[in-house]
Coordinates of C-alpha atoms in Angstrom, one line a residue:
Chain A
M20 CA -3.3 40.7 10.5
L21 CA -1.7 38.9 13.4
P22 CA 2.1 39.0 13.7
P23 CA 4.0 36.1 12.1
E24 CA 5.0 34.4 15.4
L25 CA 1.3 34.2 16.4
W26 CA 0.5 32.6 13.1
N27 CA 3.3 30.1 13.6
H28 CA 1.9 29.3 17.0
I29 CA -1.5 28.6 15.5
F30 CA -0.1 26.6 12.6
Q31 CA 1.6 24.1 14.9
Y32 CA -1.8 22.7 15.8
L33 CA -2.8 22.0 12.2
S34 CA -2.7 18.7 10.4
P35 CA -0.4 18.2 7.4
E36 CA -3.5 18.4 5.1
D37 CA -4.5 21.7 6.6
L38 CA -1.0 23.1 6.4
F39 CA -1.1 22.3 2.7
S40 CA -4.3 24.3 2.3
V41 CA -2.8 27.2 4.4
S42 CA 0.3 27.4 2.2
N43 CA -2.0 27.5 -0.9
T44 CA -4.1 30.3 0.5
C45 CA -1.8 33.3 0.1
P46 CA 1.9 34.1 -0.4
A47 CA 2.3 35.6 3.1
W48 CA 1.2 32.4 4.8
N49 CA 3.2 30.3 2.3
E50 CA 6.3 32.2 3.3
L51 CA 5.7 31.4 7.0
L52 CA 5.5 27.7 6.2
E53 CA 8.5 27.7 3.9
D54 CA 10.7 26.0 6.5
K55 CA 8.3 23.2 7.4
K56 CA 7.3 22.3 3.9
T57 CA 9.4 19.2 3.6
T58 CA 8.1 18.0 6.9
Y59 CA 4.4 18.2 6.3
L60 CA 4.5 17.3 2.6
F61 CA 6.5 14.1 3.1
P62 CA 3.6 11.8 3.9
F63 CA 1.8 13.0 0.7
V64 CA 4.9 12.7 -1.6
L65 CA 6.1 9.3 -0.3
P66 CA 3.4 7.2 -2.0
L67 CA 4.2 8.9 -5.3
I68 CA 7.9 8.3 -5.2
M69 CA 7.8 4.7 -3.9
G70 CA 8.0 3.4 -7.4
H71 CA 11.4 5.1 -7.9
V72 CA 13.1 4.1 -4.7
E73 CA 15.1 0.8 -4.6
R74 CA 13.7 -1.9 -2.4
K75 CA 16.3 -2.0 0.4
T76 CA 16.1 1.7 1.1
L77 CA 12.3 1.7 0.7
F78 CA 12.0 -0.3 3.9
N79 CA 14.0 2.5 5.7
C80 CA 11.0 4.7 4.9
R81 CA 8.9 2.6 7.3
S82 CA 11.2 3.6 10.2
I83 CA 11.1 7.3 9.7
T84 CA 7.9 8.4 11.2
K85 CA 4.5 6.8 12.1
A86 CA 2.9 8.5 9.1
S87 CA 5.5 7.2 6.7
K88 CA 5.2 3.7 8.2
S89 CA 1.4 3.5 7.9
G90 CA 1.6 5.1 4.4
F91 CA 4.0 2.4 3.3
D92 CA 2.0 -0.4 4.9
K93 CA -1.3 0.9 3.5
T94 CA 0.1 0.9 0.0
L95 CA 1.3 -2.6 0.4
Q96 CA -2.0 -3.8 1.8
S97 CA -4.1 -2.3 -0.8
F98 CA -1.9 -4.1 -3.3
C99 CA -2.3 -7.3 -1.4
N100 CA -6.1 -6.9 -1.2
S101 CA -6.4 -6.3 -5.0
D102 CA -8.2 -8.9 -6.9
D103 CA -5.2 -10.0 -9.0
V104 CA -3.2 -10.9 -6.0
N105 CA -6.0 -12.1 -3.7
P106 CA -8.4 -14.2 -5.7
F107 CA -10.1 -15.6 -2.6
G108 CA -11.6 -12.2 -1.6
H109 CA -10.1 -12.2 1.8
H110 CA -9.5 -8.7 3.0
H111 CA -7.2 -7.5 5.7
E112 CA -8.9 -5.3 8.2
D113 CA -7.4 -1.9 8.7
S114 CA -5.9 -1.1 12.0
I115 CA -7.1 2.1 13.7
S116 CA -4.1 4.1 12.7
Q117 CA -4.5 3.0 9.1
R118 CA -8.1 3.9 9.1
C119 CA -7.1 7.4 10.3
L120 CA -4.5 7.6 7.5
R121 CA -7.2 6.6 5.0
E122 CA -9.4 9.4 6.1
V123 CA -6.6 11.8 5.5
A124 CA -6.0 10.2 2.1
C125 CA -9.7 10.5 1.3
K126 CA -9.8 14.2 2.3
L127 CA -6.7 14.8 0.1
K128 CA -8.3 12.8 -2.7
R129 CA -11.0 15.3 -3.0
H130 CA -8.4 17.7 -4.3
Y131 CA -6.0 15.2 -5.9
D132 CA -6.5 12.3 -8.1
F133 CA -4.0 9.5 -7.1
S134 CA -5.9 6.8 -9.0
H135 CA -3.8 6.6 -12.1
V136 CA -0.6 6.0 -10.1
N137 CA 0.1 2.3 -10.7
F138 CA 1.3 0.9 -7.4
K139 CA 0.4 -2.6 -8.4
E140 CA 2.9 -2.9 -11.2
F141 CA 5.6 -1.3 -9.2
L142 CA 5.0 -3.6 -6.2
Q143 CA 4.9 -6.6 -8.4
K144 CA 8.3 -5.6 -9.7
V145 CA 9.9 -4.6 -6.4
F146 CA 8.4 -7.4 -4.3
P147 CA 8.1 -10.4 -6.6
Q148 CA 7.7 -12.6 -3.6
F149 CA 4.3 -11.1 -2.8
S150 CA 2.7 -13.1 -5.5
T151 CA 0.3 -15.8 -4.3
T152 CA 2.4 -18.7 -5.4
S153 CA 5.4 -17.9 -3.2
S154 CA 5.7 -19.0 0.4
E155 CA 7.6 -15.9 1.5
F156 CA 4.9 -13.8 3.0
N157 CA 5.7 -11.3 5.6
P158 CA 3.4 -11.9 8.6
F159 CA 3.7 -8.3 9.8
L160 CA 2.7 -6.6 6.7
L161 CA 0.3 -9.0 5.2
R162 CA -1.1 -10.8 8.2
H163 CA -0.8 -13.9 6.1
M164 CA 1.5 -16.8 5.9
V165 CA 1.9 -20.0 4.0
L166 CA 3.2 -23.0 5.8
A167 CA 4.3 -26.0 3.9
S168 CA 4.9 -29.3 5.5
R169 CA 6.5 -32.6 4.5
S170 CA 5.9 -35.9 6.1
G171 CA 3.5 -34.3 8.7
D172 CA 6.1 -31.9 10.1
V173 CA 5.1 -28.3 9.4
Y174 CA 7.9 -26.0 8.6
L175 CA 8.5 -22.7 6.9
P176 CA 11.6 -22.5 4.7
G177 CA 14.5 -21.5 6.8
H178 CA 12.5 -21.4 10.1
H179 CA 11.0 -24.1 12.1
V180 CA 7.3 -23.7 12.7
R181 CA 7.7 -24.2 16.5
S182 CA 9.8 -21.0 16.6
I183 CA 7.6 -19.1 14.1
L184 CA 4.1 -19.5 15.4
P185 CA 4.7 -18.9 19.1
K186 CA 6.5 -15.7 18.2
F187 CA 4.5 -14.3 15.3
G188 CA 1.3 -16.4 15.4
H189 CA -0.8 -13.6 16.9
H190 CA 0.0 -11.4 13.9
L191 CA -1.7 -13.8 11.5
V192 CA -5.2 -13.3 10.2
S193 CA -4.9 -15.6 7.3
L194 CA -3.0 -18.9 7.1
D195 CA -2.5 -21.4 4.3
L196 CA -1.4 -24.9 5.2
I197 CA 0.1 -27.0 2.5
I198 CA 0.5 -30.5 4.0
E199 CA 1.9 -33.6 2.6
T200 CA 0.7 -36.5 4.7
N201 CA -0.7 -39.9 4.5
S202 CA -2.1 -40.0 8.0
I203 CA -5.3 -38.0 8.4
D204 CA -5.5 -38.5 12.1
T205 CA -2.0 -37.0 12.6
L206 CA -2.9 -34.2 10.2
F207 CA -5.9 -32.9 12.1
S208 CA -4.4 -33.4 15.5
R209 CA -1.4 -31.4 14.4
I210 CA -3.6 -28.6 13.1
V211 CA -5.7 -28.5 16.2
S212 CA -2.6 -28.5 18.5
Q213 CA -1.3 -25.4 16.7
L214 CA -4.6 -23.4 16.5
S215 CA -4.1 -21.9 19.9
L216 CA -1.0 -20.2 18.6
V217 CA -3.0 -18.2 16.1
P218 CA -5.7 -16.5 18.2
N219 CA -6.5 -13.8 15.6
L220 CA -7.0 -16.2 12.7
K221 CA -9.9 -15.5 10.4
R222 CA -9.1 -17.6 7.4
L223 CA -7.6 -21.0 7.3
A224 CA -7.0 -22.9 4.1
I225 CA -5.9 -26.5 4.4
N226 CA -4.5 -27.9 1.2
P227 CA -3.3 -31.4 1.8
S228 CA -1.5 -33.1 -1.0
V229 CA -2.1 -36.6 0.1
L230 CA 0.6 -38.8 -1.2
Q231 CA -1.4 -41.9 -1.1
A232 CA -5.0 -42.2 0.0
E233 CA -4.3 -45.2 2.2
T234 CA -7.1 -47.1 3.8
I235 CA -7.4 -46.4 7.4
P236 CA -8.4 -49.2 9.7
N237 CA -11.7 -48.6 11.3
H238 CA -10.5 -48.2 14.9
L239 CA -8.3 -45.3 13.8
A240 CA -11.1 -43.5 11.9
R241 CA -12.3 -41.9 15.1
P242 CA -9.6 -39.9 16.9
T243 CA -8.3 -41.7 19.9
T244 CA -7.5 -38.7 22.0
S245 CA -9.8 -35.8 22.6
Y246 CA -8.4 -32.4 21.7
N247 CA -9.0 -29.2 23.4
F248 CA -10.2 -26.8 20.8
P249 CA -9.0 -23.3 21.4
K250 CA -11.7 -20.7 21.2
L251 CA -11.2 -18.6 18.1
E252 CA -13.7 -15.8 18.5
T253 CA -13.2 -14.2 15.1
W254 CA -12.7 -17.1 12.9
F255 CA -15.0 -17.1 9.9
T256 CA -13.5 -18.8 6.9
L257 CA -12.3 -22.3 6.4
M258 CA -11.1 -23.6 3.1
L259 CA -10.5 -27.3 2.5
K260 CA -9.0 -28.1 -0.8
M261 CA -8.6 -31.3 -2.7
F262 CA -9.8 -33.6 -0.1
S263 CA -10.0 -37.2 -0.9
L264 CA -9.7 -38.2 2.7
Q265 CA -11.7 -40.6 4.8
E266 CA -15.1 -39.2 5.4
I267 CA -15.3 -39.8 9.1
S268 CA -12.2 -37.8 10.0
I269 CA -13.4 -34.8 8.2
V270 CA -16.8 -35.0 9.7
W271 CA -15.3 -35.2 13.2
F272 CA -13.1 -32.2 12.4
L273 CA -15.9 -30.1 11.0
Q274 CA -18.3 -30.9 13.9
C275 CA -15.7 -29.7 16.3
L276 CA -15.3 -26.5 14.3
K277 CA -18.7 -25.6 13.1
R278 CA -19.6 -23.5 16.1
M279 CA -16.8 -21.2 15.1
V280 CA -16.7 -21.2 11.4
T281 CA -19.2 -19.1 9.6
S282 CA -18.2 -19.8 6.0
L283 CA -16.8 -22.9 4.5
L284 CA -15.4 -23.7 1.2
V285 CA -14.7 -27.3 0.4
L286 CA -13.2 -28.1 -2.9
F287 CA -13.1 -31.5 -4.5
V288 CA -14.6 -33.4 -1.7
R289 CA -15.4 -36.8 -3.2
R290 CA -18.1 -37.8 -0.8
P291 CA -21.3 -35.8 -1.3
S292 CA -22.8 -37.3 1.8
L293 CA -20.6 -35.0 3.8
Q294 CA -22.8 -32.1 3.2
R295 CA -25.6 -33.2 5.5
H296 CA -23.2 -33.2 8.5
F297 CA -22.4 -29.6 8.2
C298 CA -25.0 -26.8 8.5
P299 CA -23.5 -23.4 8.6
Chain B
M2 CA -5.4 31.0 -31.1
A3 CA -7.8 29.6 -28.5
L4 CA -6.9 30.5 -25.0
V5 CA -7.8 29.3 -21.5
R6 CA -7.6 31.1 -18.2
V7 CA -6.0 28.9 -15.5
I8 CA -6.4 30.4 -11.9
S9 CA -4.2 29.4 -9.0
S10 CA -5.4 28.8 -5.5
D11 CA -4.2 32.3 -4.4
G12 CA -6.0 34.0 -7.3
A13 CA -3.4 34.6 -9.9
A14 CA -4.7 34.1 -13.5
F15 CA -2.6 32.6 -16.3
L16 CA -3.6 33.0 -19.9
V17 CA -2.3 30.0 -21.9
S18 CA -3.0 28.5 -25.3
Q19 CA -5.4 25.6 -25.2
R20 CA -2.9 23.6 -27.2
L21 CA -0.4 24.0 -24.4
A22 CA -2.9 23.4 -21.6
K23 CA -4.1 20.2 -23.1
R24 CA -0.7 18.6 -22.5
S25 CA -1.9 18.3 -19.0
G26 CA -4.4 15.4 -18.7
K27 CA -6.4 17.2 -16.0
L28 CA -6.7 20.5 -17.9
K29 CA -7.6 18.7 -21.1
T30 CA -10.5 17.0 -19.3
E31 CA -11.6 20.3 -17.8
I32 CA -11.5 22.1 -21.1
E33 CA -13.6 19.4 -22.7
T34 CA -16.1 19.4 -19.9
F35 CA -16.4 23.2 -20.3
R36 CA -17.0 22.8 -24.0
K37 CA -19.8 20.3 -23.5
S38 CA -21.5 22.4 -20.8
S39 CA -21.2 25.8 -22.6
D40 CA -23.5 26.9 -25.4
N41 CA -21.1 29.4 -26.9
S42 CA -18.3 27.5 -28.5
E43 CA -16.2 30.7 -28.7
A44 CA -16.3 31.3 -24.9
Q45 CA -13.0 31.2 -23.1
P46 CA -12.8 28.4 -20.6
E47 CA -11.8 29.3 -17.0
I48 CA -10.3 26.7 -14.8
R49 CA -9.7 27.2 -11.1
I50 CA -7.1 24.9 -9.4
V51 CA -7.6 25.0 -5.7
T52 CA -4.6 23.1 -4.6
I53 CA -1.8 24.8 -6.6
R54 CA -0.5 28.2 -5.7
A55 CA 0.7 30.7 -8.3
E56 CA 4.5 30.1 -7.9
I57 CA 4.1 26.4 -8.5
L58 CA 1.6 26.7 -11.3
R59 CA 3.9 29.1 -13.1
L60 CA 6.7 26.5 -12.8
V61 CA 4.4 23.8 -14.2
L62 CA 3.4 26.0 -17.1
Q63 CA 7.0 26.9 -17.8
W64 CA 7.9 23.3 -17.9
L65 CA 5.0 22.5 -20.3
Q66 CA 6.1 25.4 -22.5
Q67 CA 9.6 24.1 -22.8
H68 CA 8.4 20.6 -23.5
Q69 CA 5.4 21.4 -25.7
N70 CA 6.8 19.6 -28.7
D71 CA 7.8 16.4 -26.9
P72 CA 5.6 13.3 -27.6
V73 CA 2.9 12.9 -24.9
L74 CA 3.8 10.1 -22.5
P75 CA 0.9 7.8 -21.8
A76 CA 0.1 7.9 -18.1
N77 CA -0.1 4.2 -17.4
Q78 CA 3.2 3.0 -18.8
N79 CA 4.9 0.0 -17.4
E80 CA 7.6 0.7 -14.9
Q81 CA 10.5 -0.2 -17.1
D82 CA 9.5 2.1 -19.9
G83 CA 8.6 4.9 -17.6
R84 CA 12.0 4.8 -16.0
G85 CA 13.7 4.8 -19.4
D86 CA 11.7 7.8 -20.6
A87 CA 12.5 9.7 -17.4
E88 CA 16.2 9.3 -18.0
M89 CA 15.9 10.1 -21.7
G90 CA 13.8 13.2 -21.0
Q91 CA 16.1 14.6 -18.4
S92 CA 17.7 17.3 -20.6
Q93 CA 20.2 19.9 -19.5
W94 CA 17.2 22.3 -19.5
D95 CA 15.4 20.2 -16.9
R96 CA 18.5 20.0 -14.7
D97 CA 18.9 23.8 -14.8
F98 CA 15.2 24.1 -14.2
L99 CA 15.3 22.0 -11.0
A100 CA 18.7 23.0 -9.7
P101 CA 17.9 26.2 -7.9
M102 CA 14.7 24.8 -6.2
D103 CA 14.3 24.0 -2.6
L104 CA 13.3 20.5 -1.7
G105 CA 9.9 21.8 -0.5
I106 CA 9.2 23.4 -3.9
V107 CA 10.1 20.2 -5.7
M108 CA 7.7 18.3 -3.4
E109 CA 4.9 20.7 -4.2
L110 CA 5.8 20.3 -7.9
I111 CA 5.3 16.5 -7.5
L112 CA 1.9 16.9 -6.1
A113 CA 1.0 19.5 -8.7
A114 CA 2.3 17.4 -11.6
N115 CA 0.4 14.4 -10.2
H116 CA -2.8 16.5 -9.9
L117 CA -2.5 18.0 -13.4
E118 CA -1.4 14.7 -14.9
V119 CA 1.9 15.8 -16.4
K120 CA 3.8 12.6 -16.5
G121 CA 7.2 13.9 -17.7
L122 CA 7.4 16.5 -15.0
L123 CA 6.2 14.0 -12.4
D124 CA 9.0 11.6 -13.4
I125 CA 11.9 14.1 -13.2
T126 CA 10.7 15.6 -9.9
C127 CA 10.1 12.1 -8.3
K128 CA 13.6 11.1 -9.4
L129 CA 15.1 14.2 -7.7
V130 CA 13.4 13.4 -4.4
E131 CA 14.2 9.7 -4.8
S132 CA 17.9 10.6 -4.9
K133 CA 17.5 12.1 -1.4
I134 CA 16.2 8.7 -0.1
T135 CA 17.9 5.9 -2.0
G136 CA 21.0 4.7 -0.2
R137 CA 20.5 6.9 2.9
T138 CA 20.0 5.8 6.4
V139 CA 16.9 6.6 8.3
D140 CA 18.5 9.4 10.2
E141 CA 19.9 11.0 7.0
I142 CA 16.4 10.9 5.5
R143 CA 15.0 12.5 8.6
T144 CA 17.6 15.3 8.4
A145 CA 17.0 15.9 4.7
F146 CA 13.3 16.2 5.1
K147 CA 13.4 17.8 8.6
L148 CA 11.4 15.0 10.1
K149 CA 11.3 14.0 13.7
S150 CA 10.8 10.5 14.9
D151 CA 7.4 10.2 16.6
F152 CA 7.9 6.5 17.7
K153 CA 7.5 5.8 21.4
G154 CA 9.5 3.4 23.5
N155 CA 10.5 0.3 21.5
E156 CA 8.2 0.9 18.6
E157 CA 11.1 1.9 16.4
E158 CA 13.0 -1.2 17.3
Q159 CA 10.0 -3.3 16.6
T160 CA 9.7 -1.7 13.1
R161 CA 13.3 -2.4 12.5
L162 CA 12.8 -6.0 13.4
E163 CA 9.9 -6.2 11.0
N164 CA 11.9 -4.6 8.2
R165 CA 14.7 -7.1 8.7
W166 CA 12.2 -9.9 8.0
C167 CA 11.4 -8.3 4.6
V168 CA 14.9 -7.5 3.6
E169 CA 16.7 -10.7 4.6
N170 CA 14.1 -13.2 3.3

């Protein structure tokens, strides 16, 4: 048997998961680890007690260590990826550090069953704003944002979009645009002009609530200016909802985009002839 | 009285009545699995728990013993009820039970109670650890759990900015 200080030296190279196994091995080793117990058990215990901690302090847990931060974010993301909250089947990709954490969690899971802990209910209670109907998404945690607009001017409640997207746009993977407009040309040109601000976008849903489907004069149907489309390498999903717009504008828009978009969902398009213009 | 042998990770064996053991969801499933796979219905089940050491297992069994006549709490209760029960169930005995324990032991108990599916114990232990977090600053939490910040450069400042977004909105 090695002297205790040598064991301590060896233990400092072990992962929290291994340390947990070590302390379970025999009373002598457990005694050596007595002091460090709170340190290495913290990442495992945090997910279990999250339901008991009040919201404001809970966010403090993100700032403690990297492990606690990714544990927190992971829990939130798995909640946001669940089918109840995310009916569109869009999934946030794990960052590398989160993938590592998940591996640890999987290893631990072989010994422990965390499945019955109901994070979903807890999160719905603590973060009511993370339900899909609300516009208050956090772009850092969820990589998702809902932008509403009135009379063609896009804004987020409390913040102007021109200050939001340049600062935080690169965080976004998923974007919902809810737009009230009666000018299709303006609508698309605005969207196009802001796409370069969201280089990592993978899913865009455009949900225009057209106040009045006004008849557009023929010379306006084709856009007068040519727009520079930013190259969005990773973009794959486009959702257009409730369109009852002029056919030609959409066709133009889709033709510009079709090289980039790999999946398209168009709901309530009134012109079936549109389909022949778009081959995915 | 039917008995079951429960063996801890470091090899200590505890002989407990099956009635008591079945108050843990995990042990209940294990006993039933053993029944199905064994031909001899009189055989004594033996369950090895590889992630709980003797000291912790003894505490869990001690808690079960004390609470053996409580109604079993369903595991998937909604948050509101769960919290109410935890407060109701926190008897003087529970307080005396937890009082002399180090934080590290309580955290091991949380993992054990979660593993063995003992909801009542999970609730009171979580509540105890929660009290070390709620209302504290980041530095106070670090001191309480002997944690060191491993953020580099401005990563911590960045996290703080992100948090502010959540809290103020």
